[in-house]
Coordinates of C-alpha atoms in Angstrom, one line a residue:
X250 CA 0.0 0.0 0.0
X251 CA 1.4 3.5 -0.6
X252 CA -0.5 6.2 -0.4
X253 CA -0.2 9.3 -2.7
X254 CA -2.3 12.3 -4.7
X255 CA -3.0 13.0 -8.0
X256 CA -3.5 16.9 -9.2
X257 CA -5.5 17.4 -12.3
X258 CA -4.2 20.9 -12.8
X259 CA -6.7 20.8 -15.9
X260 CA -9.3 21.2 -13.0
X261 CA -8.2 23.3 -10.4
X262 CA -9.3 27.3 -10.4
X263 CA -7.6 28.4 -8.0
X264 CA -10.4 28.7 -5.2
X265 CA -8.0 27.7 -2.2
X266 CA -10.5 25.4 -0.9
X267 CA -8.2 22.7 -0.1
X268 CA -6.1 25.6 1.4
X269 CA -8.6 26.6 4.3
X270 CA -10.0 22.6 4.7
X271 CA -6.9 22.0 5.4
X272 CA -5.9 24.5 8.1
X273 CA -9.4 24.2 9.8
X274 CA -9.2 20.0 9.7
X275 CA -6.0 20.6 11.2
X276 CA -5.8 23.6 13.0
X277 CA -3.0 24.8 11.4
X278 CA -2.2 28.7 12.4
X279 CA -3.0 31.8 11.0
X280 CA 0.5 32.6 8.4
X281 CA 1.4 28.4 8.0
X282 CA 0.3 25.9 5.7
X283 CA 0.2 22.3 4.9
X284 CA -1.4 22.9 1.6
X285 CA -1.4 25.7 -0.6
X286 CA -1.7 27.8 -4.1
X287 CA 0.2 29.1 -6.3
X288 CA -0.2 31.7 -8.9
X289 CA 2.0 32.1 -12.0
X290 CA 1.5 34.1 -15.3
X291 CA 3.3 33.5 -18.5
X292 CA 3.5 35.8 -21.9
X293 CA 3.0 39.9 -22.3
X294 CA 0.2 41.7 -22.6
X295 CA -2.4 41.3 -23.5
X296 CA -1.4 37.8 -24.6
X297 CA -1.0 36.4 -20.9
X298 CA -2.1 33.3 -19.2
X299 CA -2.1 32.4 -15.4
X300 CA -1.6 28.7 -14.1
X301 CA -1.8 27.1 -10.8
X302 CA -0.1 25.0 -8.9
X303 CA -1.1 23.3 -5.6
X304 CA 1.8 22.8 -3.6
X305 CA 2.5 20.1 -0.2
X306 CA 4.3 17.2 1.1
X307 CA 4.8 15.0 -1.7
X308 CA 5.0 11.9 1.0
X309 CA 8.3 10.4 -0.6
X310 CA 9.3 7.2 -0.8
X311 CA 12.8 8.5 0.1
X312 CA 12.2 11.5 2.2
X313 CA 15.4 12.9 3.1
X314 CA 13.1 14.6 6.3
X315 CA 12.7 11.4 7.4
X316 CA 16.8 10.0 7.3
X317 CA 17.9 13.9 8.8
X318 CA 15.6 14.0 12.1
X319 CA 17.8 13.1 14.5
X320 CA 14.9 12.0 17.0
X321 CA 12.6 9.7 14.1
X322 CA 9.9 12.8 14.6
X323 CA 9.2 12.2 10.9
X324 CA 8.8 8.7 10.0
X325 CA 7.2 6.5 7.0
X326 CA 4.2 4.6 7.5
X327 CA 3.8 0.9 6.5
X328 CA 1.0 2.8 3.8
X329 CA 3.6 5.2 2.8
X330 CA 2.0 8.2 4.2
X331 CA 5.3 10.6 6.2
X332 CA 4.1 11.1 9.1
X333 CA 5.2 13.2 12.2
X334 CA 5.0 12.8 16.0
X335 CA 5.1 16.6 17.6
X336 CA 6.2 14.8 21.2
X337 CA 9.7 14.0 19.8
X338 CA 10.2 17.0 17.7
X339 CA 13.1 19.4 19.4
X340 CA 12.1 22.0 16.6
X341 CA 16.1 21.5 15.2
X342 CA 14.3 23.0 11.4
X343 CA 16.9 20.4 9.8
X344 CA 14.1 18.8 8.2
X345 CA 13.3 22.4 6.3
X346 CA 16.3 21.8 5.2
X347 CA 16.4 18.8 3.8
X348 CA 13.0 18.9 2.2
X349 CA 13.3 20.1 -1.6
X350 CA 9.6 20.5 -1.2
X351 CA 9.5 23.8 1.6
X352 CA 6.5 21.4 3.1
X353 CA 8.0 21.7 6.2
X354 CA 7.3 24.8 8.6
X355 CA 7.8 25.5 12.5
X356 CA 4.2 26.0 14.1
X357 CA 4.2 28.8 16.3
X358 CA 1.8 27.6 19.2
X359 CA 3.6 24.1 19.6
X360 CA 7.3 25.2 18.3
X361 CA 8.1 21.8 16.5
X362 CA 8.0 21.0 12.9
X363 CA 4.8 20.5 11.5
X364 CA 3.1 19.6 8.0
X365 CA 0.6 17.9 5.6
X366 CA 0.3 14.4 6.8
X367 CA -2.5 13.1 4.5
X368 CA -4.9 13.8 6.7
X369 CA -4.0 10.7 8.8
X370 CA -6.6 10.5 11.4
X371 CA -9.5 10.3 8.5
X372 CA -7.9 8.0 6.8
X373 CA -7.4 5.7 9.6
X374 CA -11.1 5.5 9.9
X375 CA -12.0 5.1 5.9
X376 CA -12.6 8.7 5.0
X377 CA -10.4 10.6 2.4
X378 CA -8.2 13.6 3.2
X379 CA -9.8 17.4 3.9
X380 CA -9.0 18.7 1.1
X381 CA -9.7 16.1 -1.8
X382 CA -13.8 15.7 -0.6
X383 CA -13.8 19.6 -0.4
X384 CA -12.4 20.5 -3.5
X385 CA -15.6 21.6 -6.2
X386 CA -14.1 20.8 -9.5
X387 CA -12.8 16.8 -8.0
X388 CA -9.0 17.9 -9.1
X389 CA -7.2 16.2 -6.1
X390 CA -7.5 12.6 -6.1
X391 CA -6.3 10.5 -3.3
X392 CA -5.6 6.7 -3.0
X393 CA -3.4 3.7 -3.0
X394 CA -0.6 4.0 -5.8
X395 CA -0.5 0.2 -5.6
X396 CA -4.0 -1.1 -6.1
X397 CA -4.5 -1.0 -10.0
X398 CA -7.9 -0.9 -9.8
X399 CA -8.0 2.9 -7.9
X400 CA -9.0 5.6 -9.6
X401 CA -5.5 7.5 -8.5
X402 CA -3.6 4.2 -10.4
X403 CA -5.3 4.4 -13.1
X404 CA -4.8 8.3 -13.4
X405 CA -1.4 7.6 -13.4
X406 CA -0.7 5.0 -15.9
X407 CA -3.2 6.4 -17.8
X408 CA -2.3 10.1 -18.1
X409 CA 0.9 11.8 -19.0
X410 CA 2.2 13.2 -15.2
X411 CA 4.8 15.5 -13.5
X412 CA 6.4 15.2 -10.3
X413 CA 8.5 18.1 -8.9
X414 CA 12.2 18.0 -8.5
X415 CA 12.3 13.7 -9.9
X416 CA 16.2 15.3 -10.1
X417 CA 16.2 15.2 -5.9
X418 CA 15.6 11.0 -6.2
X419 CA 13.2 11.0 -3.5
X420 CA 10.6 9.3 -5.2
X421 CA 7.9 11.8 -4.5
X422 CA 3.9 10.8 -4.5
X423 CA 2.0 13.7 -5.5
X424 CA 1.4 13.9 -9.4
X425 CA 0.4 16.3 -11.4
X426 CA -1.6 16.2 -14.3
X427 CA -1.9 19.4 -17.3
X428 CA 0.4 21.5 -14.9
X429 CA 2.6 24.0 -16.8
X430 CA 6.3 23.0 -16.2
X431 CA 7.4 26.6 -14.7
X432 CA 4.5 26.5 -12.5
X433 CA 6.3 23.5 -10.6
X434 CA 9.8 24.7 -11.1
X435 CA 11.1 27.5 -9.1
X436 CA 14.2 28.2 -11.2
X437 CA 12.1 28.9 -14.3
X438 CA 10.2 32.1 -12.4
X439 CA 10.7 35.4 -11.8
X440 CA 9.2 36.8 -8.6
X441 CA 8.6 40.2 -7.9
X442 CA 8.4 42.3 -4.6
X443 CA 4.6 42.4 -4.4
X444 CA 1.6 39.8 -4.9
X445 CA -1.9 40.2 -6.1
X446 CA -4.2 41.2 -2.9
X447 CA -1.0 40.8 -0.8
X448 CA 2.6 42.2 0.1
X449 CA 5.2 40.2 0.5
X450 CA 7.2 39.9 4.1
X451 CA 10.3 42.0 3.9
X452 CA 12.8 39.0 4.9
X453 CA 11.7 37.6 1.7
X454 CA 11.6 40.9 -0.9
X455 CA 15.3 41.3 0.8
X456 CA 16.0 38.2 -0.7
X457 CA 14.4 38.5 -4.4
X458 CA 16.1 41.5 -4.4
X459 CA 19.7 40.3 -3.9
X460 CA 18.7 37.4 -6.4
X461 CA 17.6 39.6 -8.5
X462 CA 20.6 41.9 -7.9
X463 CA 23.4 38.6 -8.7
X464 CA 21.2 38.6 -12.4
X465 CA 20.2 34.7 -11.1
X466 CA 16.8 35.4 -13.2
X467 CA 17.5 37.3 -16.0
X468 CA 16.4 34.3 -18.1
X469 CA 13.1 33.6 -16.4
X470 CA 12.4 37.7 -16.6
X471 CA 9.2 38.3 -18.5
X472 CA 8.7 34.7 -19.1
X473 CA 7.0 33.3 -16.2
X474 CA 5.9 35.4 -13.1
X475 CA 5.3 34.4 -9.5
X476 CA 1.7 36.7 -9.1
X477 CA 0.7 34.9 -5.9
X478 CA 1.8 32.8 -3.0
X479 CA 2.1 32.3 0.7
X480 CA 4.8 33.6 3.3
X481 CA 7.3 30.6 3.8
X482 CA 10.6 31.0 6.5
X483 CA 13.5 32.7 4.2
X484 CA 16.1 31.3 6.4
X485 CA 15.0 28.6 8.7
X486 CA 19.4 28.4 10.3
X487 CA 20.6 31.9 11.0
X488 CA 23.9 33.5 12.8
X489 CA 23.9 30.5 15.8
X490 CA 24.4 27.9 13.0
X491 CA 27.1 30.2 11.7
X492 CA 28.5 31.0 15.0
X493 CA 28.7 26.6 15.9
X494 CA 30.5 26.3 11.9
X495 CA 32.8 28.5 13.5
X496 CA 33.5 28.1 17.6
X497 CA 33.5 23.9 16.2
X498 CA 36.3 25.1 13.6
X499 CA 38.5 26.5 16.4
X500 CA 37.5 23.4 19.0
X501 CA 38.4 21.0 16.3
X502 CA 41.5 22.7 15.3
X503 CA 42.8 23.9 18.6
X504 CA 43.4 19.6 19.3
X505 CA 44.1 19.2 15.5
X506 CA 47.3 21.4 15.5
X507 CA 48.2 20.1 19.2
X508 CA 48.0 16.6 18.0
X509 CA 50.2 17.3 15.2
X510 CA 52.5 19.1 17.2
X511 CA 52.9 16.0 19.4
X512 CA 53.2 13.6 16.9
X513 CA 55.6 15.6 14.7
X514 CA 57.7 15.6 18.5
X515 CA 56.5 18.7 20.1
X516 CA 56.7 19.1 24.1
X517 CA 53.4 16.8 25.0
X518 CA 53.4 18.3 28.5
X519 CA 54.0 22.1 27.9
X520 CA 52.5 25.1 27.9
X521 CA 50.9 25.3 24.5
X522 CA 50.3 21.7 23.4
X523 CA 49.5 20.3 26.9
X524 CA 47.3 23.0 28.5
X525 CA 46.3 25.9 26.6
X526 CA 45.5 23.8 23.2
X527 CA 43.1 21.3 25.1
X528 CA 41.9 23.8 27.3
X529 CA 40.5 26.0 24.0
X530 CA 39.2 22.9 22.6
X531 CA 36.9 22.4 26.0
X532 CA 36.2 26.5 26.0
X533 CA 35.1 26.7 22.1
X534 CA 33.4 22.9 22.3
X535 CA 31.0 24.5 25.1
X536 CA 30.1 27.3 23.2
X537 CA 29.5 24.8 20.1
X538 CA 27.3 22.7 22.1
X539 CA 25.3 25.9 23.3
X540 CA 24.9 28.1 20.2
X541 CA 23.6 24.2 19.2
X542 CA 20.7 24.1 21.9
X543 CA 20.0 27.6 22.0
X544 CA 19.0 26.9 18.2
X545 CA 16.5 24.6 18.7
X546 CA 12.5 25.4 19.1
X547 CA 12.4 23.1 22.2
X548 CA 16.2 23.2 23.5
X549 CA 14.8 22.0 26.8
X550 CA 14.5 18.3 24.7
X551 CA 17.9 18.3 23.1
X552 CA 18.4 15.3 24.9
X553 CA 16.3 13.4 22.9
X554 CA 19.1 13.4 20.5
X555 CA 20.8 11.0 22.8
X556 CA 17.8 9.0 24.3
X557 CA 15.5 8.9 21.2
X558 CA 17.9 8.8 18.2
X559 CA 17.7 8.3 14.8
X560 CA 20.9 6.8 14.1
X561 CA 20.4 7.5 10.4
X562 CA 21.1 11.1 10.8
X563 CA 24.4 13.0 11.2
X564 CA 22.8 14.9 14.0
X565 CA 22.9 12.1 16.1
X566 CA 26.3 10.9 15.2
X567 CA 27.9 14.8 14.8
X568 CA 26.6 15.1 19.2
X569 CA 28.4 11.7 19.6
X570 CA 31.5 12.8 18.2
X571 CA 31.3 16.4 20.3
X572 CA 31.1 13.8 23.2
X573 CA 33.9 11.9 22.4
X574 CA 36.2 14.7 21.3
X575 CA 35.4 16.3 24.3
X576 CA 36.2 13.2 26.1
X577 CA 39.6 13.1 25.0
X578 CA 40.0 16.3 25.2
X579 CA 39.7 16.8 29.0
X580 CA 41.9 13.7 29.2
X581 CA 44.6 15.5 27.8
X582 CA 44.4 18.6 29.8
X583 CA 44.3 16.3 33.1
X584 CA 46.9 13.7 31.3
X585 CA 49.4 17.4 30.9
X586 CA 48.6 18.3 34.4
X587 CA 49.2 15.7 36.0
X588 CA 53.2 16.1 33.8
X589 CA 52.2 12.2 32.0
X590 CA 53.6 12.9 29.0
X591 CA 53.2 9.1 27.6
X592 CA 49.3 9.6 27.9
X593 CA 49.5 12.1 26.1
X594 CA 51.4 11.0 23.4
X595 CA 49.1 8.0 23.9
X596 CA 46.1 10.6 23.1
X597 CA 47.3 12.2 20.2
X598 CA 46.4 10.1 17.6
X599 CA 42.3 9.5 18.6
X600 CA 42.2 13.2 19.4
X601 CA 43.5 13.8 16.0
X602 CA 40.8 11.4 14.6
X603 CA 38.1 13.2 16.6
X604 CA 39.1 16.2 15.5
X605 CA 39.3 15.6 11.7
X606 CA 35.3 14.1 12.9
X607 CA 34.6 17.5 14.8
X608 CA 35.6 19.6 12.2
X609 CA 34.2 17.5 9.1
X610 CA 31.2 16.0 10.5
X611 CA 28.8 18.8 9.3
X612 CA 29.6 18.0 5.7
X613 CA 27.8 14.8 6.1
X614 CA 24.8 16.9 8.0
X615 CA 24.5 19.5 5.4
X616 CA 24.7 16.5 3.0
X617 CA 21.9 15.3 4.2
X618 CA 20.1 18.9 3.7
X619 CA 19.0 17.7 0.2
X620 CA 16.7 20.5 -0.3
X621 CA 19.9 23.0 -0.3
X622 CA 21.8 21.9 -3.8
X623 CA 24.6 24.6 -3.1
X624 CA 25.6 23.0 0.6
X625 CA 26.0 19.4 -1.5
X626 CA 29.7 20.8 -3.0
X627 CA 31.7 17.8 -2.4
X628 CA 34.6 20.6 -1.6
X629 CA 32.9 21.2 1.4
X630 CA 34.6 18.3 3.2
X631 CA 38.0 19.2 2.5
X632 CA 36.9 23.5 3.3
X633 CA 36.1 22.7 6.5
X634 CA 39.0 20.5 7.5
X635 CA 41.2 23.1 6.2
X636 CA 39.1 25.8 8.0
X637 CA 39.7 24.2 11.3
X638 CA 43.1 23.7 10.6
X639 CA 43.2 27.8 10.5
X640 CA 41.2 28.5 12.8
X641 CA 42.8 26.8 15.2
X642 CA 46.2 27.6 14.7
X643 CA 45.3 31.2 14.7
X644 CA 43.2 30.7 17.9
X645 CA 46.6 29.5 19.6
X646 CA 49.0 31.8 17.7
X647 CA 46.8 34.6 19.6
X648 CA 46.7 32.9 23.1
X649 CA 50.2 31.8 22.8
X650 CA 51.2 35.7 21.9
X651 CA 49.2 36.7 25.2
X652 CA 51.2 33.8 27.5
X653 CA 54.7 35.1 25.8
X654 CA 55.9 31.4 24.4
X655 CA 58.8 31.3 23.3
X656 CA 59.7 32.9 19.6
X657 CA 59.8 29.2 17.9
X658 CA 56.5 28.1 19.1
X659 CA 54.7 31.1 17.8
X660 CA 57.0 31.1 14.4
X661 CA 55.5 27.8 14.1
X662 CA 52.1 28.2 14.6
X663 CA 52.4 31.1 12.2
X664 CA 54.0 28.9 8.9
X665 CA 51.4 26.2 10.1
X666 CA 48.9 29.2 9.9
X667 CA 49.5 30.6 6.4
X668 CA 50.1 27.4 4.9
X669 CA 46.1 26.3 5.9
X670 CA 45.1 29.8 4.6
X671 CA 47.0 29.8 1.3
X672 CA 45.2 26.0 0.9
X673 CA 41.6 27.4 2.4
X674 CA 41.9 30.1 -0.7
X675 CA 42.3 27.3 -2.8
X676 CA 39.0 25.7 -1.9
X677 CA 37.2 28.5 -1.5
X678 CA 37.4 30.4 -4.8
X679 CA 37.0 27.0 -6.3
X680 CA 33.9 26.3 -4.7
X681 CA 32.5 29.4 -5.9
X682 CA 33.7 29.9 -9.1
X683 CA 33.9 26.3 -10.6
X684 CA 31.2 24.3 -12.1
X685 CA 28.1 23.7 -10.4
X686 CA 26.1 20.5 -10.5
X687 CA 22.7 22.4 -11.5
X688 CA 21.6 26.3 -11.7
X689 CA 20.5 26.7 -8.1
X690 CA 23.8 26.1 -6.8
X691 CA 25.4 28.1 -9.0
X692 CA 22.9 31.1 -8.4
X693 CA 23.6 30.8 -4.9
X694 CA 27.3 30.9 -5.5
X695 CA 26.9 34.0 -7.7
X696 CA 25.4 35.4 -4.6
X697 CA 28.7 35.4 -3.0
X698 CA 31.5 36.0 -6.0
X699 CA 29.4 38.2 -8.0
X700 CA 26.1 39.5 -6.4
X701 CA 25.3 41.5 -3.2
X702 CA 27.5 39.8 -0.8
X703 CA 30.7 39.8 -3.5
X704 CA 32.6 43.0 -1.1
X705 CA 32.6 40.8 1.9
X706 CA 33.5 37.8 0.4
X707 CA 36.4 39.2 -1.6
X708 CA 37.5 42.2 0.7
X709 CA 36.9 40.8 4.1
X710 CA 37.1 37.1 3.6
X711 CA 40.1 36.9 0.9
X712 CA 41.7 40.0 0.9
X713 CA 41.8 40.8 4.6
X714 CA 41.0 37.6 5.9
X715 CA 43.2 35.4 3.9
X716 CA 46.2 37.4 1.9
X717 CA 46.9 39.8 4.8
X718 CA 47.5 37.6 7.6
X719 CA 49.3 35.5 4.9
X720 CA 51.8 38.6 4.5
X721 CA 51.9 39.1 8.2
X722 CA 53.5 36.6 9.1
X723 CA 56.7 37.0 7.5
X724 CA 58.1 40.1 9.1
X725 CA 58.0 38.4 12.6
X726 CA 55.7 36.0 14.6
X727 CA 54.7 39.0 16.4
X728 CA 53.2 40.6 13.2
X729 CA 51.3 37.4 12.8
X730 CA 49.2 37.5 15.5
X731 CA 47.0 40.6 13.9
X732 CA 46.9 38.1 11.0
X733 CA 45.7 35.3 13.1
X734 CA 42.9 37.5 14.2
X735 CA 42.0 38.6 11.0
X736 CA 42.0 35.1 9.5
X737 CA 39.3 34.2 12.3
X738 CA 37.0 37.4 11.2
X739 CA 37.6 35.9 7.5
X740 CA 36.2 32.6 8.7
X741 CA 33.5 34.1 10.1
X742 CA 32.6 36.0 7.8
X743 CA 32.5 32.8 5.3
X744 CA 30.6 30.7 7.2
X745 CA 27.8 33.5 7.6
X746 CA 28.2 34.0 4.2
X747 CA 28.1 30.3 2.8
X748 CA 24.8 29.9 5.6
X749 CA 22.8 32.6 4.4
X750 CA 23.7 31.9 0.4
X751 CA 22.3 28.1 0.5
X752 CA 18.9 29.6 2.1
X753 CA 18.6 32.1 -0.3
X754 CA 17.6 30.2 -3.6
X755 CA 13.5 29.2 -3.5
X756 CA 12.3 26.0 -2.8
X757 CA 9.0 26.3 -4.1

């Protein structure tokens, strides 16, 4: 049995019936929705035409919502209707994330993830969703995809259908039947500042602006116009998932460079590798794990990540790592303390391993984020290891300037230092300015090299952020230690950058 819909687009006018028998079936509030309309217009006057499409959960039979919840708050049923339980959600918005859909919203009175769920509860009891027996002109069709003797199978082997983003490969059930291609494709439409009988919020105008402003739709321009839709969250992660890319960069790299150090023969018991670097992996670590709670939409459950977890998710395994890392970390410190310099030596390899993990986990998270095309680069791996590399050799370039080290310890965190930036250039221009595996990743690039965010990107990130400090370091060590703090504003600056760039492309 799998359950799915059929939209006879040849049918629908628009009314928004299944919109509101949706929200008062399930009591969705005022500004979200589970199911909804929307308007497009193709040609120039007076030779114009206006389509619809109804938009919602397409209930996939890979649902990359499902595999990313790190507590199984969004599950498949054995009828193949995605469900969600609101008791285990912790309101993490990863699953916005990894929906190409935008089905997914936060509801405002509960705080956890919410959306279309096929009307469950009536189908439990025999009786078809809201907004299919609602609907006057019979253009949503419900039913089991597998019985060939529904009216929904037969719909579909009979008529020529559409599915939206088949590119994603999560084997989406909600069909569509007549639609006009640009309707159902974002990519293909040009959306202005203003709707018919409605503004738009200014979060999102900001962004069709700097879209607009980067040239992404210069081809969709007068072709196909968004006339009418519903407010959706522009940016579900803001500057606390930038700030944990970055405090994890300098807890992973703090250990990183230490364990190095040790390995490559360094003083396991001293100063620098035996106190200060373990200590600033513990210090940055704590900060990681609260800019990570204080995120959620129910932080006081963010331990359902540990006592409910979905093991297929790199949420679950990214907190186990933070654990372990920070494990070993506080080992070291009390291993150096306590003068044992063969533990420590002992340590150096795991913590190494941890913190490649630390730093590179979230390359696996945010490639599970399926709904974000630019976050899939397969550079970002290697960016971030690099990223932590810098970040924390500058992080203890600047402590160790503070403590007065000697003049070799800080002359080698300083080569170590530009060496990681001169690589981190590397990666980044090529992430931006290579090839792109499909237009939205590329638009969203072009918001950064080329579009409204191109000053901060190549004054503050490269220029001041990666040449300068690169250049500092030669006159002295001393010298070096302005450029170590300038290469962690660079970072920074990056991360918020390369955050706010994958949200800004529409999903729908």
């Amino acid at each position: 049995m799998r359950y799915g819909f059929v939209i006879d687009q040849r049918r629908c006018i628009g009314c928004h019936a299944c919109t509101v028998a949706c929200k008062e079936e399930n009591q969705v509030p005022l500004g979200a929705f589970r199911t909804w309309v929307k308007y497009v217009e193709r040609g120039t006057f007076p030779h114009t035409r206006r389509y619809f499409a109804v938009l919602r959960c397409n209930h996939c039979d890979a649902a990359p919502c499902v595999t990313i919840c790190p507590t199984v708050a969004l599950y498949r049923r054995p009828d193949g209707i995605v469900d969600f339980d609101g008791a285990r959600c912790i309101g993490c918005k990863s699953c916005m994330q990894a929906c190409p859909y935008d089905a997914l919203y936060i509801d405002p009175d509960t705080r956890t993830a919410a959306k279309c769920n096929y009307c469950a509860h009536r189908v439990e009891v025999g009786l078809e969703p809201a907004c299919v027996i609602v609907c006057p002109e019979q253009a949503i069709i419900a039913g089991d995809l597998d019985d060939p003797e529904s009216r929904i199978a037969r719909l579909v082997g009979r008529e020529q259908i559409q599915v939206r983003k088949a590119e994603q490969g999560t084997r989406p059930k909600v069909f569509y039947v007549g639609a006009d291609a640009a309707a159902l494709t974002p990519e293909l439409q040009a959306s202005g500042e203003s709707y018919l009988w409605a503004e738009r919020p200014a979060a999102e105008v900001d962004l069709v602006r700097m879209v607009a402003a980067a040239g992404a739709r210069d081809v969709a321009r007068g072709l196909t116009r968004t006339v009418y839709d519903v407010p959706r969250e522009p940016r579900p992660w803001g500057w606390k998932v930038a700030g944990y890319l970055w405090t994890k960069s300098v807890a992973a790299g703090a250990l990183l460079v230490a364990a190095l150090g040790v390995l490559s023969g360094g003083q396991p018991t001293g100063w620098l590798l035996g106190r200060a670097a373990p200590l600033l992996a513990l210090v940055f670590l704590l900060a990681t794990s609260a800019l990570l709670v204080l995120d959620l939409k129910r932080p006081e459950r963010f331990l359902y990540i540990l006592f409910k977890p979905n093991l297929r998710s790199w949420l679950v395994w990214g907190a186990g790592i933070l654990i372990a890392y920070g494990a070993v970390a506080g080992l070291w410190l009390l291993a150096a303390l306590a003068d044992d310099a063969t533990l420590v030596r002992i340590l150096a390899l795991p913590a190494l391993l941890l913190a490649v993990a630390t730093a590179g986990y979230s390359a696996f998270l945010f490639g599970q984020a399926e709904g974000r095309d630019f976050w899939q680069s397969p550079l970002l791996l290697p960016q971030l290891l690099v990223g932590a590399e810098v970040a924390g050799a500058a992080a203890l370039l600047v402590v160790a300037f503070f403590a007065r080290v000697n003049v070799e310890e800080l002359w080698w965190l300083s080569v170590t230092m530009a060496s990681a930036l001169a690589l981190q250039a590397i990666v980044l221009v090529a992430e931006l300015c290579a090839g792109h595996a499909n237009a939205d990743a590329a638009r969203a690039a072009r918001l950064i090299s080329r579009g409204p965010w191109r000053t901060p990107f190549w004054a503050g990130v490269i220029a001041a952020g990666t040449v300068l400090p690169i250049v500092l370091v030669w006159p002295n060590p001393y010298s070096a230690v302005l450029g170590a703090l300038l290469a962690l504003v660079g970072l920074w600056i990056y991360e918020d950058l390369w955050l706010k760039a994958g949200q800004a492309v529409p999903l729908s």
